[in-house]
mmCIF file of C-alpha atoms in Angstrom:
data_model
loop_
_atom_site.group_PDB
_atom_site.id
_atom_site.type_symbol
_atom_site.label_atom_id
_atom_site.label_comp_id
_atom_site.label_asym_id
_atom_site.label_seq_id
_atom_site.Cartn_x
_atom_site.Cartn_y
_atom_site.Cartn_z
ATOM 1 C CA MET A 12 -53.977 4.860 -103.037
ATOM 2 C CA VAL A 13 -53.043 8.158 -101.383
ATOM 3 C CA LYS A 14 -53.532 6.622 -97.960
ATOM 4 C CA GLN A 15 -51.320 3.650 -98.817
ATOM 5 C CA THR A 16 -48.591 5.958 -100.177
ATOM 6 C CA LEU A 17 -48.678 8.082 -97.009
ATOM 7 C CA ILE A 18 -48.392 4.997 -94.806
ATOM 8 C CA LEU A 19 -45.403 3.801 -96.870
ATOM 9 C CA LEU A 20 -43.621 7.155 -96.578
ATOM 10 C CA LEU A 21 -44.158 7.272 -92.814
ATOM 11 C CA SER A 22 -42.854 3.726 -92.514
ATOM 12 C CA LEU A 23 -39.591 4.314 -94.398
ATOM 13 C CA PRO A 24 -37.541 5.447 -91.349
ATOM 14 C CA VAL A 25 -38.699 2.403 -89.414
ATOM 15 C CA LEU A 26 -37.979 0.067 -92.307
ATOM 16 C CA ALA A 27 -34.572 1.664 -92.816
ATOM 17 C CA PHE A 28 -33.202 1.181 -89.315
ATOM 18 C CA GLY A 29 -35.992 0.166 -86.999
ATOM 19 C CA GLN A 30 -34.976 -3.480 -87.058
ATOM 20 C CA TYR A 31 -31.498 -2.696 -85.735
ATOM 21 C CA ASN A 32 -32.024 -0.028 -83.109
ATOM 22 C CA SER A 33 -29.503 -1.607 -80.751
ATOM 23 C CA SER A 34 -26.350 -3.695 -80.785
ATOM 24 C CA ILE A 35 -23.990 -5.431 -78.415
ATOM 25 C CA GLY A 36 -20.274 -5.883 -78.900
ATOM 26 C CA LEU A 37 -16.943 -6.993 -77.532
ATOM 27 C CA ILE A 38 -14.019 -4.585 -77.353
ATOM 28 C CA ALA A 39 -10.335 -4.776 -76.429
ATOM 29 C CA GLY A 40 -7.611 -2.173 -76.504
ATOM 30 C CA ILE A 41 -3.899 -1.629 -76.033
ATOM 31 C CA GLU A 42 -2.728 1.785 -74.895
ATOM 32 C CA TYR A 43 0.065 3.880 -73.438
ATOM 33 C CA SER A 44 -0.741 5.004 -69.905
ATOM 34 C CA TYR A 45 0.921 7.497 -67.568
ATOM 35 C CA ARG A 46 -0.004 10.244 -65.120
ATOM 36 C CA ASN A 47 0.080 14.011 -64.727
ATOM 37 C CA LEU A 48 1.344 15.408 -61.412
ATOM 38 C CA SER A 49 0.122 18.621 -59.799
ATOM 39 C CA ALA A 50 2.038 19.924 -56.776
ATOM 40 C CA GLY A 51 0.117 23.153 -56.345
ATOM 41 C CA SER A 52 1.627 26.593 -55.856
ATOM 42 C CA GLY A 53 3.661 27.453 -52.780
ATOM 43 C CA ASN A 54 4.338 23.868 -51.672
ATOM 44 C CA ALA A 55 8.095 23.422 -52.061
ATOM 45 C CA VAL A 56 8.192 19.880 -50.642
ATOM 46 C CA ALA A 57 5.425 18.656 -52.956
ATOM 47 C CA SER A 58 7.184 20.276 -55.921
ATOM 48 C CA LEU A 59 10.421 18.437 -55.070
ATOM 49 C CA ILE A 60 8.548 15.131 -54.779
ATOM 50 C CA ALA A 61 6.856 15.694 -58.132
ATOM 51 C CA ALA A 62 10.182 16.592 -59.808
ATOM 52 C CA ARG A 63 11.878 13.480 -58.426
ATOM 53 C CA ARG A 64 9.035 11.264 -59.585
ATOM 54 C CA ASP A 65 9.160 12.783 -63.051
ATOM 55 C CA ASP A 66 12.843 11.829 -63.218
ATOM 56 C CA GLU A 67 12.261 8.238 -62.066
ATOM 57 C CA GLU A 68 8.921 7.266 -63.613
ATOM 58 C CA THR A 69 7.856 6.615 -67.200
ATOM 59 C CA GLY A 70 4.681 5.509 -68.939
ATOM 60 C CA LYS A 71 4.020 1.959 -70.078
ATOM 61 C CA LEU A 72 1.785 -0.147 -72.280
ATOM 62 C CA ASN A 73 -1.489 -1.257 -70.752
ATOM 63 C CA TRP A 74 -4.854 -2.755 -71.702
ATOM 64 C CA ARG A 75 -8.632 -2.738 -71.303
ATOM 65 C CA ALA A 76 -11.367 -5.176 -72.355
ATOM 66 C CA GLY A 77 -15.131 -5.543 -72.001
ATOM 67 C CA PHE A 78 -18.415 -5.248 -73.822
ATOM 68 C CA ASN A 79 -20.623 -2.433 -75.107
ATOM 69 C CA TYR A 80 -24.315 -1.847 -75.565
ATOM 70 C CA ASN A 81 -25.292 0.655 -78.276
ATOM 71 C CA ARG A 82 -28.706 2.263 -78.773
ATOM 72 C CA ARG A 83 -29.661 4.236 -81.859
ATOM 73 C CA LEU A 84 -31.061 7.701 -81.078
ATOM 74 C CA SER A 85 -31.339 8.908 -84.682
ATOM 75 C CA SER A 86 -30.098 7.912 -88.123
ATOM 76 C CA ARG A 87 -26.514 8.941 -87.240
ATOM 77 C CA LEU A 88 -26.406 9.303 -83.444
ATOM 78 C CA PHE A 89 -25.896 6.405 -80.992
ATOM 79 C CA LEU A 90 -25.682 6.136 -77.217
ATOM 80 C CA LYS A 91 -23.046 3.718 -75.916
ATOM 81 C CA THR A 92 -22.671 2.140 -72.493
ATOM 82 C CA GLY A 93 -21.289 -1.139 -71.141
ATOM 83 C CA VAL A 94 -18.701 -2.542 -68.717
ATOM 84 C CA ARG A 95 -14.910 -2.686 -69.059
ATOM 85 C CA LEU A 96 -11.953 -3.843 -66.980
ATOM 86 C CA ALA A 97 -9.055 -1.425 -67.451
ATOM 87 C CA SER A 98 -5.441 -1.328 -66.304
ATOM 88 C CA VAL A 99 -3.801 2.116 -66.129
ATOM 89 C CA GLY A 100 -0.358 2.768 -64.684
ATOM 90 C CA TYR A 101 3.349 3.468 -65.136
ATOM 91 C CA GLU A 102 6.783 2.212 -64.080
ATOM 92 C CA LYS A 103 9.948 3.422 -62.391
ATOM 93 C CA GLU A 104 13.522 2.208 -62.683
ATOM 94 C CA ASN A 105 16.695 2.537 -60.618
ATOM 95 C CA LYS A 106 19.971 0.964 -61.847
ATOM 96 C CA SER A 107 22.254 2.059 -58.991
ATOM 97 C CA LEU A 108 20.653 0.921 -55.750
ATOM 98 C CA GLN A 109 22.464 1.436 -52.459
ATOM 99 C CA TRP A 110 21.227 0.086 -49.133
ATOM 100 C CA PRO A 111 21.661 1.463 -45.571
ATOM 101 C CA SER A 112 23.543 -1.688 -44.517
ATOM 102 C CA GLU A 113 26.194 -0.937 -47.145
ATOM 103 C CA HIS A 114 27.233 2.309 -45.496
ATOM 104 C CA ASN A 115 30.062 2.330 -42.943
ATOM 105 C CA GLY A 116 28.269 4.567 -40.427
ATOM 106 C CA ALA A 117 30.697 7.470 -40.948
ATOM 107 C CA GLY A 118 29.112 8.873 -44.064
ATOM 108 C CA GLY A 119 30.995 6.587 -46.430
ATOM 109 C CA TRP A 120 30.096 3.549 -48.488
ATOM 110 C CA ALA A 121 31.496 0.217 -47.287
ATOM 111 C CA GLY A 122 30.970 -1.540 -50.624
ATOM 112 C CA PRO A 123 28.242 -3.587 -52.359
ATOM 113 C CA ASP A 124 26.583 -6.517 -50.607
ATOM 114 C CA PRO A 125 26.277 -9.408 -53.137
ATOM 115 C CA ASN A 126 23.078 -10.563 -51.405
ATOM 116 C CA LEU A 127 21.251 -7.301 -52.194
ATOM 117 C CA PRO A 128 19.947 -6.219 -55.613
ATOM 118 C CA ARG A 129 21.655 -3.480 -57.600
ATOM 119 C CA GLU A 130 18.833 -2.776 -60.064
ATOM 120 C CA LEU A 131 15.107 -2.274 -59.572
ATOM 121 C CA ARG A 132 12.180 -1.930 -61.975
ATOM 122 C CA GLN A 133 8.718 -1.527 -60.498
ATOM 123 C CA THR A 134 5.504 -1.350 -62.483
ATOM 124 C CA ARG A 135 2.318 -0.139 -60.830
ATOM 125 C CA ASP A 136 -1.023 -0.788 -62.529
ATOM 126 C CA TYR A 137 -4.312 0.499 -61.155
ATOM 127 C CA TRP A 138 -7.281 -1.683 -62.111
ATOM 128 C CA PHE A 139 -10.632 -0.016 -62.717
ATOM 129 C CA LEU A 140 -14.141 -1.106 -63.596
ATOM 130 C CA GLU A 141 -15.305 1.332 -66.257
ATOM 131 C CA LEU A 142 -18.943 2.127 -67.047
ATOM 132 C CA PRO A 143 -18.742 4.136 -70.294
ATOM 133 C CA VAL A 144 -21.457 6.604 -71.259
ATOM 134 C CA ALA A 145 -20.703 8.111 -74.664
ATOM 135 C CA GLY A 146 -22.333 9.449 -77.783
ATOM 136 C CA ARG A 147 -21.213 8.273 -81.228
ATOM 137 C CA TYR A 148 -21.937 10.297 -84.342
ATOM 138 C CA GLU A 149 -21.505 8.437 -87.622
ATOM 139 C CA LEU A 150 -20.474 10.495 -90.654
ATOM 140 C CA GLY A 151 -22.128 8.417 -93.341
ATOM 141 C CA GLY A 152 -20.905 5.773 -95.734
ATOM 142 C CA LYS A 153 -21.982 2.303 -96.754
ATOM 143 C CA LYS A 154 -19.582 -0.500 -95.880
ATOM 144 C CA LEU A 155 -17.054 1.830 -94.192
ATOM 145 C CA THR A 156 -18.450 4.466 -91.831
ATOM 146 C CA PRO A 157 -16.225 7.012 -90.028
ATOM 147 C CA PHE A 158 -17.429 8.231 -86.633
ATOM 148 C CA ILE A 159 -16.638 10.564 -83.743
ATOM 149 C CA GLU A 160 -17.254 9.457 -80.159
ATOM 150 C CA ALA A 161 -17.075 11.410 -76.904
ATOM 151 C CA GLY A 162 -18.285 10.850 -73.369
ATOM 152 C CA LEU A 163 -17.740 10.664 -69.625
ATOM 153 C CA SER A 164 -17.205 7.358 -67.836
ATOM 154 C CA PRO A 165 -17.895 6.721 -64.143
ATOM 155 C CA THR A 166 -15.051 4.435 -63.093
ATOM 156 C CA VAL A 167 -14.584 2.335 -59.947
ATOM 157 C CA TYR A 168 -11.105 1.672 -58.538
ATOM 158 C CA LEU A 169 -10.631 -2.036 -57.771
ATOM 159 C CA THR A 170 -7.038 -2.806 -56.792
ATOM 160 C CA THR A 171 -3.371 -2.072 -57.502
ATOM 161 C CA ARG A 172 -1.089 -4.625 -59.161
ATOM 162 C CA THR A 173 2.578 -4.027 -58.350
ATOM 163 C CA LYS A 174 5.346 -5.980 -60.061
ATOM 164 C CA THR A 175 8.853 -5.575 -58.654
ATOM 165 C CA VAL A 176 11.769 -6.939 -60.701
ATOM 166 C CA THR A 177 15.375 -6.852 -59.494
ATOM 167 C CA ASP A 178 18.509 -8.605 -60.703
ATOM 168 C CA ILE A 179 17.895 -11.361 -58.129
ATOM 169 C CA SER A 180 14.093 -11.721 -57.772
ATOM 170 C CA THR A 181 10.626 -10.970 -59.178
ATOM 171 C CA GLU A 182 7.535 -10.317 -57.057
ATOM 172 C CA VAL A 183 3.900 -9.558 -57.948
ATOM 173 C CA ALA A 184 1.427 -8.252 -55.362
ATOM 174 C CA PHE A 185 -2.154 -6.956 -55.303
ATOM 175 C CA GLN A 186 -3.134 -4.359 -52.734
ATOM 176 C CA SER A 187 -6.149 -2.184 -52.101
ATOM 177 C CA GLY A 188 -5.394 1.511 -52.405
ATOM 178 C CA GLU A 189 -7.599 2.463 -49.455
ATOM 179 C CA VAL A 190 -4.544 2.709 -47.189
ATOM 180 C CA TYR A 191 -3.284 5.544 -49.427
ATOM 181 C CA ASN A 192 -6.599 7.462 -49.360
ATOM 182 C CA PHE A 193 -7.394 6.435 -52.904
ATOM 183 C CA ASN A 194 -10.526 7.848 -54.482
ATOM 184 C CA THR A 195 -12.781 4.891 -55.230
ATOM 185 C CA TRP A 196 -14.931 6.690 -57.811
ATOM 186 C CA HIS A 197 -13.349 8.445 -60.772
ATOM 187 C CA LEU A 198 -14.829 10.425 -63.639
ATOM 188 C CA VAL A 199 -12.950 9.896 -66.912
ATOM 189 C CA GLY A 200 -13.288 11.932 -70.107
ATOM 190 C CA GLN A 201 -12.992 10.155 -73.463
ATOM 191 C CA LEU A 202 -12.570 11.230 -77.106
ATOM 192 C CA SER A 203 -12.358 8.832 -80.063
ATOM 193 C CA PHE A 204 -12.233 8.855 -83.848
ATOM 194 C CA GLY A 205 -12.870 5.582 -85.626
ATOM 195 C CA VAL A 206 -14.268 3.567 -88.505
ATOM 196 C CA ASN A 207 -17.003 0.926 -88.688
ATOM 197 C CA CYS A 208 -16.800 -1.863 -91.264
ATOM 198 C CA ASP A 209 -19.889 -3.957 -92.112
ATOM 199 C CA ILE A 210 -19.114 -7.635 -92.679
ATOM 200 C CA GLY A 211 -22.716 -8.757 -93.036
ATOM 201 C CA GLU A 212 -26.251 -7.697 -92.322
ATOM 202 C CA ARG A 213 -25.815 -7.981 -88.562
ATOM 203 C CA LEU A 214 -22.057 -7.966 -87.860
ATOM 204 C CA GLN A 215 -19.798 -4.928 -87.802
ATOM 205 C CA LEU A 216 -16.096 -4.545 -87.047
ATOM 206 C CA PHE A 217 -14.723 -1.264 -85.675
ATOM 207 C CA GLY A 218 -11.463 0.362 -84.690
ATOM 208 C CA GLN A 219 -10.878 3.650 -82.897
ATOM 209 C CA PRO A 220 -7.870 5.597 -81.592
ATOM 210 C CA THR A 221 -8.949 6.812 -78.146
ATOM 211 C CA VAL A 222 -7.702 9.346 -75.576
ATOM 212 C CA ARG A 223 -8.805 9.265 -71.918
ATOM 213 C CA TYR A 224 -8.056 11.560 -68.976
ATOM 214 C CA HIS A 225 -9.035 11.007 -65.326
ATOM 215 C CA LEU A 226 -10.746 14.159 -64.097
ATOM 216 C CA THR A 227 -10.556 12.795 -60.528
ATOM 217 C CA LYS A 228 -7.140 12.630 -58.879
ATOM 218 C CA LEU A 229 -5.926 9.203 -57.885
ATOM 219 C CA ALA A 230 -5.661 9.897 -54.159
ATOM 220 C CA ASP A 231 -6.104 12.699 -51.639
ATOM 221 C CA ALA A 232 -2.451 13.698 -51.278
ATOM 222 C CA PRO A 233 -0.303 16.859 -51.467
ATOM 223 C CA VAL A 234 0.841 15.812 -54.957
ATOM 224 C CA GLY A 235 -2.238 15.434 -57.141
ATOM 225 C CA GLU A 236 -1.968 12.540 -59.580
ATOM 226 C CA TYR A 237 -4.218 12.349 -62.653
ATOM 227 C CA LEU A 238 -4.005 9.243 -64.831
ATOM 228 C CA TYR A 239 -4.344 9.355 -68.604
ATOM 229 C CA ASN A 240 -3.917 7.026 -71.567
ATOM 230 C CA PHE A 241 -4.132 6.919 -75.337
ATOM 231 C CA GLY A 242 -4.157 3.967 -77.709
ATOM 232 C CA ILE A 243 -6.194 1.889 -80.121
ATOM 233 C CA GLU A 244 -9.366 -0.089 -79.466
ATOM 234 C CA ALA A 245 -10.964 -2.678 -81.751
ATOM 235 C CA GLY A 246 -13.983 -4.928 -81.533
ATOM 236 C CA VAL A 247 -17.043 -6.435 -83.117
ATOM 237 C CA ARG A 248 -20.728 -5.497 -82.842
ATOM 238 C CA ARG A 249 -23.826 -7.547 -83.494
ATOM 239 C CA ARG A 250 -26.967 -5.664 -84.400
ATOM 240 C CA MET A 251 -30.144 -6.630 -82.590
#
C-alpha cells in the first residue's frame, strides 16, 4: 500500500501536464512600426539628414503572421520558437513637389508642369523572416491565464516593398537591400504581456500586446536606423 501511494505521488506531475508538454499554434498581428535614427556625435551632415527625415517620415500600420512551437519546461514556464513573416516600415509624404524642369534656369520657378505630379506618398516596408526564441511565464488561473513573455529573435532580411503613390500614378516595387549595405541578419528584442483562454481540452486562444526593437541597425550607413514596432498579436494553440 505504501509503495502504491508513493508511486501515485511521484506520478502526479506527469499526470497533471505530462500529456501536453508541447503545443503548436498559428499567430497573426497588426502593429505600428517606425524607426529610431542615430546620427552620432560630431557628424553635422548626418545630423541634418536625420532631422530632415524626422520631418518627412512617419510610422505606419504593419503586420506579421506565422506559427509557433511551445515546449513546457516546468509547470509555469514555456519555451517558444517558430517561424514568422513580418513587415516593418514607415512612410513619407510631400504635398508640394517641384521638379528641376520647372525652374527657369535663373534661380526662379517657371510654373507647374501638368504632366508631373504635385504630391507624393511613399511607403517602405522591410520584410523579415523571424525565428522567435522566447520564454513565457504563466501566472496561474484556470480558463483564463495571464502570462509574461520575453525573448530575442534572430531575424533574416528578405526584401523591401516600396509603394509610391502620386496624384497621377501608383507603383509598387520589390528590391533587395543589398545595394544599400543592408544587414541581412538582425537581432530583435521582444516583450509581451498576454492572456490565454482555454476553449477545450486541447485548444487555447491567446492575445498579447507586444513591443519589439531591432538591436541591429538596418544598414551600415552614417545615419544608424533601428526599426521598432508595437501592437497586438492573437492566435490559437493546439496542445500535443
